[in-house]
Short mmCIF file of C-alpha atoms and ligand atoms in Angstrom, two decimals:
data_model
loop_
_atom_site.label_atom_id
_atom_site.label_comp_id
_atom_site.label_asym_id
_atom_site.label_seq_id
_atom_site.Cartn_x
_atom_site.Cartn_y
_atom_site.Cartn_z
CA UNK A 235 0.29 -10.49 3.54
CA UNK A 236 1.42 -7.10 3.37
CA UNK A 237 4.21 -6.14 0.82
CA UNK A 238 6.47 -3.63 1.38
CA UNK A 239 8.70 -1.15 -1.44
CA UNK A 240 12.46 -2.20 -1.42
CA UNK A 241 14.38 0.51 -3.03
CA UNK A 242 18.25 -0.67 -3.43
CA UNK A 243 20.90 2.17 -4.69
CA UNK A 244 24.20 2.55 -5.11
CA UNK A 245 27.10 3.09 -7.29
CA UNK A 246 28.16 0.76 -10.18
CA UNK A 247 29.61 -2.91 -9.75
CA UNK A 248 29.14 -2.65 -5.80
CA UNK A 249 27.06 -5.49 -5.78
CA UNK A 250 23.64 -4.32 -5.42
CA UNK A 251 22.24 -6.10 -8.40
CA UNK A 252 22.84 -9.62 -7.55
CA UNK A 253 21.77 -8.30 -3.68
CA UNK A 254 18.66 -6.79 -5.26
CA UNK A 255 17.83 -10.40 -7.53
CA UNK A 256 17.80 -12.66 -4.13
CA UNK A 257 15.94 -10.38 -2.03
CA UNK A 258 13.24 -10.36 -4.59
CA UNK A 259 13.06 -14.10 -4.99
CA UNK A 260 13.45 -14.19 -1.52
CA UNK A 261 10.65 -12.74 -0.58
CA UNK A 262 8.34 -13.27 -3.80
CA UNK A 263 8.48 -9.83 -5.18
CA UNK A 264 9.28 -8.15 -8.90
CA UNK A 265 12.61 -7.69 -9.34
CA UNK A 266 13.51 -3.77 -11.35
CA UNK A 267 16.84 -3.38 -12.32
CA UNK A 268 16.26 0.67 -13.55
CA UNK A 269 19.72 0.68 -14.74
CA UNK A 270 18.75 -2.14 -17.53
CA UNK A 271 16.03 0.20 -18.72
CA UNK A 272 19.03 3.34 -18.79
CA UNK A 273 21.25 0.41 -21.02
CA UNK A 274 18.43 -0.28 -23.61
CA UNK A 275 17.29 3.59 -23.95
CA UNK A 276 21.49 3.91 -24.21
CA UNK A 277 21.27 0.54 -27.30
CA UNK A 278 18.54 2.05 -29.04
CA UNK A 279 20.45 5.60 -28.83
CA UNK A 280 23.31 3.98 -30.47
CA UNK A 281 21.95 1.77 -32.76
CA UNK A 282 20.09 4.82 -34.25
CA UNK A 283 23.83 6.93 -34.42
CA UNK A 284 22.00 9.34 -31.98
CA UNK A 285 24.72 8.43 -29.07
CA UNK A 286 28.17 8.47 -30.09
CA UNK A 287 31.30 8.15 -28.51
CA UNK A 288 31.53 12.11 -27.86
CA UNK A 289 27.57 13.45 -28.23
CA UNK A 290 24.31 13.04 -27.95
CA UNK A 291 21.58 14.35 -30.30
CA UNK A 292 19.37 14.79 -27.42
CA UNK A 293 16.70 16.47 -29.59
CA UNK A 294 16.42 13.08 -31.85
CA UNK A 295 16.12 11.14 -28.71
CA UNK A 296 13.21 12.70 -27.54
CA UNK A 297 11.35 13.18 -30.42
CA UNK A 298 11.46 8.90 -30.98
CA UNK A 299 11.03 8.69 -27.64
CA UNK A 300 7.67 6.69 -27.23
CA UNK A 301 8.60 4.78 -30.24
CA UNK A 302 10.92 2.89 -27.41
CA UNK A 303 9.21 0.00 -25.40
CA UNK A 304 11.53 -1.55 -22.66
CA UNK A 305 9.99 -4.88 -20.82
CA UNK A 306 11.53 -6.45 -18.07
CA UNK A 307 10.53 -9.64 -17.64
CA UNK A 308 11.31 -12.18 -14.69
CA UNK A 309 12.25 -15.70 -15.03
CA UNK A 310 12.65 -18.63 -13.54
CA UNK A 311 15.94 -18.34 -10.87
CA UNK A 312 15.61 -15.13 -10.43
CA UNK A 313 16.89 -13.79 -14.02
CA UNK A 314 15.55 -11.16 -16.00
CA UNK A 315 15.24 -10.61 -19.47
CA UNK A 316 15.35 -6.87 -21.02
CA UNK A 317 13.52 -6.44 -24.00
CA UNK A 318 13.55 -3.48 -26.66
CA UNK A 319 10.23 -4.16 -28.31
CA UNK A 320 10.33 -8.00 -29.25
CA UNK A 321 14.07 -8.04 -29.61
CA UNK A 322 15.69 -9.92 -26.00
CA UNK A 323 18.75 -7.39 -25.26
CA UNK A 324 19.70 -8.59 -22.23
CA UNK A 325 23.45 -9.59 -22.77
CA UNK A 326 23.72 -6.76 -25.80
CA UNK A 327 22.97 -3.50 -23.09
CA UNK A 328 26.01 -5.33 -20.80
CA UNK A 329 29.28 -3.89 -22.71
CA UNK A 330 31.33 -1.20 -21.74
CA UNK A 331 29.90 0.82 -24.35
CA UNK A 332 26.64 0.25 -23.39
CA UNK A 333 26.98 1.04 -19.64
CA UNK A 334 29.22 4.54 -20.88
CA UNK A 335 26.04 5.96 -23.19
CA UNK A 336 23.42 4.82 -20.14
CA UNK A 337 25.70 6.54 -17.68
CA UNK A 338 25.04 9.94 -20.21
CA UNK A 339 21.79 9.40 -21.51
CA UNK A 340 20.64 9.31 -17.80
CA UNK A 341 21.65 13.16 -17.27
CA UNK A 342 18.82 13.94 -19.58
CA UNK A 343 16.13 15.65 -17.94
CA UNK A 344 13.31 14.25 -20.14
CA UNK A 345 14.86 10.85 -20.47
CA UNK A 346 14.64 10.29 -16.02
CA UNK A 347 11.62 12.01 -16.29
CA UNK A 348 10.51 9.21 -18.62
CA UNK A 349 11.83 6.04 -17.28
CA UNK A 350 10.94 7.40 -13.68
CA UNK A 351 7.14 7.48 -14.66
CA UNK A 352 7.23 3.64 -15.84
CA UNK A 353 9.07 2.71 -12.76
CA UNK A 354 6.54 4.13 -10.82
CA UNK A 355 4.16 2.22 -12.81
CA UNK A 356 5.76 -0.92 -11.85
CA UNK A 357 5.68 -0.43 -8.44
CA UNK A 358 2.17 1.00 -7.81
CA UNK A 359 0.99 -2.37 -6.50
CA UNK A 360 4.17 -2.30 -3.66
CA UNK A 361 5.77 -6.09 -3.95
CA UNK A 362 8.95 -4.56 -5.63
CA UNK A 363 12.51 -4.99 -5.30
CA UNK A 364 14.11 -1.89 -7.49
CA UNK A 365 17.33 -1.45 -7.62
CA UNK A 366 18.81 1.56 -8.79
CA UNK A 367 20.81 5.29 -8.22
CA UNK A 368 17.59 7.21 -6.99
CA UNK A 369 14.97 5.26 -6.04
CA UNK A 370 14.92 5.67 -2.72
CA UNK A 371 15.22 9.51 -3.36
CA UNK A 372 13.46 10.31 -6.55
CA UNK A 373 11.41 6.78 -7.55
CA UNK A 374 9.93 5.82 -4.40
CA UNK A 375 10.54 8.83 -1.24
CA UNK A 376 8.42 6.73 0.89
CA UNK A 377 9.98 3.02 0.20
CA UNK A 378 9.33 1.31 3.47
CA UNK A 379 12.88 -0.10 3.40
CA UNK A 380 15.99 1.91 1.45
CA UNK A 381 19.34 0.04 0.73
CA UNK A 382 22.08 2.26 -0.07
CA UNK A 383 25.17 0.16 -0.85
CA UNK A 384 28.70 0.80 -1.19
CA UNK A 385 32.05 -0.83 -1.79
CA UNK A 386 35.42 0.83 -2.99
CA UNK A 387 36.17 1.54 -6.57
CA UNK A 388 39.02 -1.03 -6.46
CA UNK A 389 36.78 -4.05 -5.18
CA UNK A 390 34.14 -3.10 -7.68
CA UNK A 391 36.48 -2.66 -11.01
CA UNK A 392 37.78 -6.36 -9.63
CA UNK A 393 34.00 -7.97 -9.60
CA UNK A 394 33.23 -6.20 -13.23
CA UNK A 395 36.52 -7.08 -14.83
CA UNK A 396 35.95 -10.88 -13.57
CA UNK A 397 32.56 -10.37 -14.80
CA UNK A 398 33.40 -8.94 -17.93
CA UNK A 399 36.15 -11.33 -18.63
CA UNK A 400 33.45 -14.45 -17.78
CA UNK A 401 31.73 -13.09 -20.37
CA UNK A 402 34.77 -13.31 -22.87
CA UNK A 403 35.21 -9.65 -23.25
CA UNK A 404 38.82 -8.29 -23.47
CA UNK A 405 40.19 -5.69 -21.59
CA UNK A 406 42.27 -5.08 -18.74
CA UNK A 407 41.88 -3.88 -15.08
CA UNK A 408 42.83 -0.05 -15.08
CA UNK A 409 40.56 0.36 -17.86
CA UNK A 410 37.79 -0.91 -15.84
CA UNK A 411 38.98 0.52 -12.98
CA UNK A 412 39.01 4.38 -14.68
CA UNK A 413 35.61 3.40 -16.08
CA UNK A 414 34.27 2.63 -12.80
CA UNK A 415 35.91 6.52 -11.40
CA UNK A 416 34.48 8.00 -14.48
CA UNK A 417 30.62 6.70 -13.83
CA UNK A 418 30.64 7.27 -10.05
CA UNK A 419 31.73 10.72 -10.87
CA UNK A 420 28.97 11.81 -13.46
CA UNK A 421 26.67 9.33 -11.63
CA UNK A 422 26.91 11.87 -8.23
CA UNK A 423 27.77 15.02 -10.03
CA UNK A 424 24.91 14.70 -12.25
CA UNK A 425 21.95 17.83 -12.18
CA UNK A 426 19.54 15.50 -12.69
CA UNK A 427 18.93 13.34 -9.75
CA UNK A 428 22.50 12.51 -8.66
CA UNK A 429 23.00 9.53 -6.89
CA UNK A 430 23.32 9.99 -3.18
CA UNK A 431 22.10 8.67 0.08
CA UNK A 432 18.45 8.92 1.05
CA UNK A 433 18.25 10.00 4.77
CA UNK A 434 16.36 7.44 6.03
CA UNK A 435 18.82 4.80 3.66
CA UNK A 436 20.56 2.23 5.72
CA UNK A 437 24.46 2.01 4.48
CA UNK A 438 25.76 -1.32 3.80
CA UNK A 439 29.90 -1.46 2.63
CA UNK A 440 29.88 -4.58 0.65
CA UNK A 441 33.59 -4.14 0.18
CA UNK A 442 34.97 -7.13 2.71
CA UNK A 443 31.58 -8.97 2.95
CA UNK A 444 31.35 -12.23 1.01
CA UNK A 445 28.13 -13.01 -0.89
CA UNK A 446 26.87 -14.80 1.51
CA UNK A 447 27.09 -12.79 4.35
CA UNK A 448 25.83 -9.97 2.36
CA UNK A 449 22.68 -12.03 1.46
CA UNK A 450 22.20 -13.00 5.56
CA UNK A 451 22.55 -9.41 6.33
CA UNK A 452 19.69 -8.20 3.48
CA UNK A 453 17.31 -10.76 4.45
CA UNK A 454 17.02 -10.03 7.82
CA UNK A 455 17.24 -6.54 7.44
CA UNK A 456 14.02 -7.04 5.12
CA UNK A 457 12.73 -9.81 7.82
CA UNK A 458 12.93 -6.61 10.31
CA UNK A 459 11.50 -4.18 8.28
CA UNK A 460 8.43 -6.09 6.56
CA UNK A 461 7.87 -7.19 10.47
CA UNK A 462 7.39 -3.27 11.64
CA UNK A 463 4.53 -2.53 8.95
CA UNK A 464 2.57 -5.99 9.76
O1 LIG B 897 23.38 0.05 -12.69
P1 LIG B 897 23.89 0.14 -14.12
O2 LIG B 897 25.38 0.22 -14.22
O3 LIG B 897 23.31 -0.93 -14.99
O4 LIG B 897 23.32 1.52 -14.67
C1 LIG B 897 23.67 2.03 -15.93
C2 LIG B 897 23.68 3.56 -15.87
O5 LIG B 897 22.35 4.04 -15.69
C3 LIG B 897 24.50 4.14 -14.72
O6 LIG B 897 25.66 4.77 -15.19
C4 LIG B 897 23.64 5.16 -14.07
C5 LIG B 897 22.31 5.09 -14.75
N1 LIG B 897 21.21 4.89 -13.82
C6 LIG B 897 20.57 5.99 -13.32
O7 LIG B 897 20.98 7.11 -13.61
N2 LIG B 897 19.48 5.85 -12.52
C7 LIG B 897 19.06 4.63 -12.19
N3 LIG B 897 17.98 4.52 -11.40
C8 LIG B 897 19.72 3.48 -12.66
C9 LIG B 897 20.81 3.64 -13.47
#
């Protein structure tokens, strides 16, 4: 059977990682969340007082740079686990904190450079579902099916402040939604690959979709798509 590249982007909270998770289990593919492997670089930053509130010490970073091993590994149900070395970080890189420093640390030209090269890596074999802000555009150019998803800033603050307050973390709406502004704007200003629609990316507004109908709509986009390369 042939396997295709799947490359999902799109700005924060709209939905594409859940999206992403099915597809892959779906259709029996490796599931890359890139932005988990921005959040651990971000942990390890932090933990190491090289990422603070107001700076980075850039130069640090990239000197310790290959001391940093992230692993994604996929589990049963479709979850996946993010490990920094042996350590399982997977609900540590999900705080507000976390997802501020990854949203900085990924301007660095050395640090996309980096994580770029081991995404690659993961998807030589093809067989990948990789969700991301420029994988169809940087990652994989030729990804024989590109997502780009959207969904207003209001509808996604509301699915990350549910999700946030699931997870028993306190904090109120117009934080999350200024948050939310704040990443989408240094997320497409960016130098370094900013996040923006491939060409050949089809656009899918998840903002009045339920989950389901977003699911129906992904599979048989894929179903369509996988079809055309048999
Ligand atoms: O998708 P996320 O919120 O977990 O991503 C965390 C940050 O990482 C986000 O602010 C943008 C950055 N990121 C990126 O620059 N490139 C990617 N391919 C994935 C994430």
């Amino acid at each position: 059977m042939k396997k295709i590249v799947v490359a999902i982007d799109g700005l924060s909270s709209c939905g594409k990682s859940t999206m992403a998770k099915e597809l892959a289990q779906y259709a029996g593919y490796i599931y890359v969340d890139t932005g988990a492997m921005y959040r651990a670089l971000a942990l390890f930053g932090i933990r190491n007082g090289w990422i603070t509130p107001d700076a980075i010490n850039g130069e640090a970073l990239e000197k310790q740079l290959d001391r940093v091993h992230i692993t994604l590994k996929n589990m049963d149900k479709g979850l996946q686990h993010v490990y920094l070395g042996d350590e399982d970080v997977t609900a540590d890189i999900r705080t507000l904190a976390v997802g501020d420093a990854a949203s900085r640390v990924s301007t660095l030209k050395f640090v996309r450079r980096e994580l770029v090269r081991q995404q690659q890596l993961m998807g030589r074999e093809k067989g990948v579902v990789m969700d991301g802000r420029d994988i169809g555009t940087v990652v994989f150019p030729q990804a024989e099916l590109k997502v780009f998803v959207t969904a207003t800033p209001e509808v996604r603050a509301m699915r990350r402040f549910e999700e946030l307050k699931a997870k028993g973390q306190t904090t109120d709406f117009q934080t999350v939604l200024a948050d939310v502004c704040a990443r989408d704007e240094r997320d497409s200003r960016r130098e370094e690959s900013p996040l923006r629609q491939a060409d050949d990316a089809w656009l899918l507004d998840t903002s009045n979709l339920t989950r389901e109908q977003q699911r129906t709509i992904l599979f048989d986009k894929f179903d369509a798509r996988l079809q055309a390369f048999l």
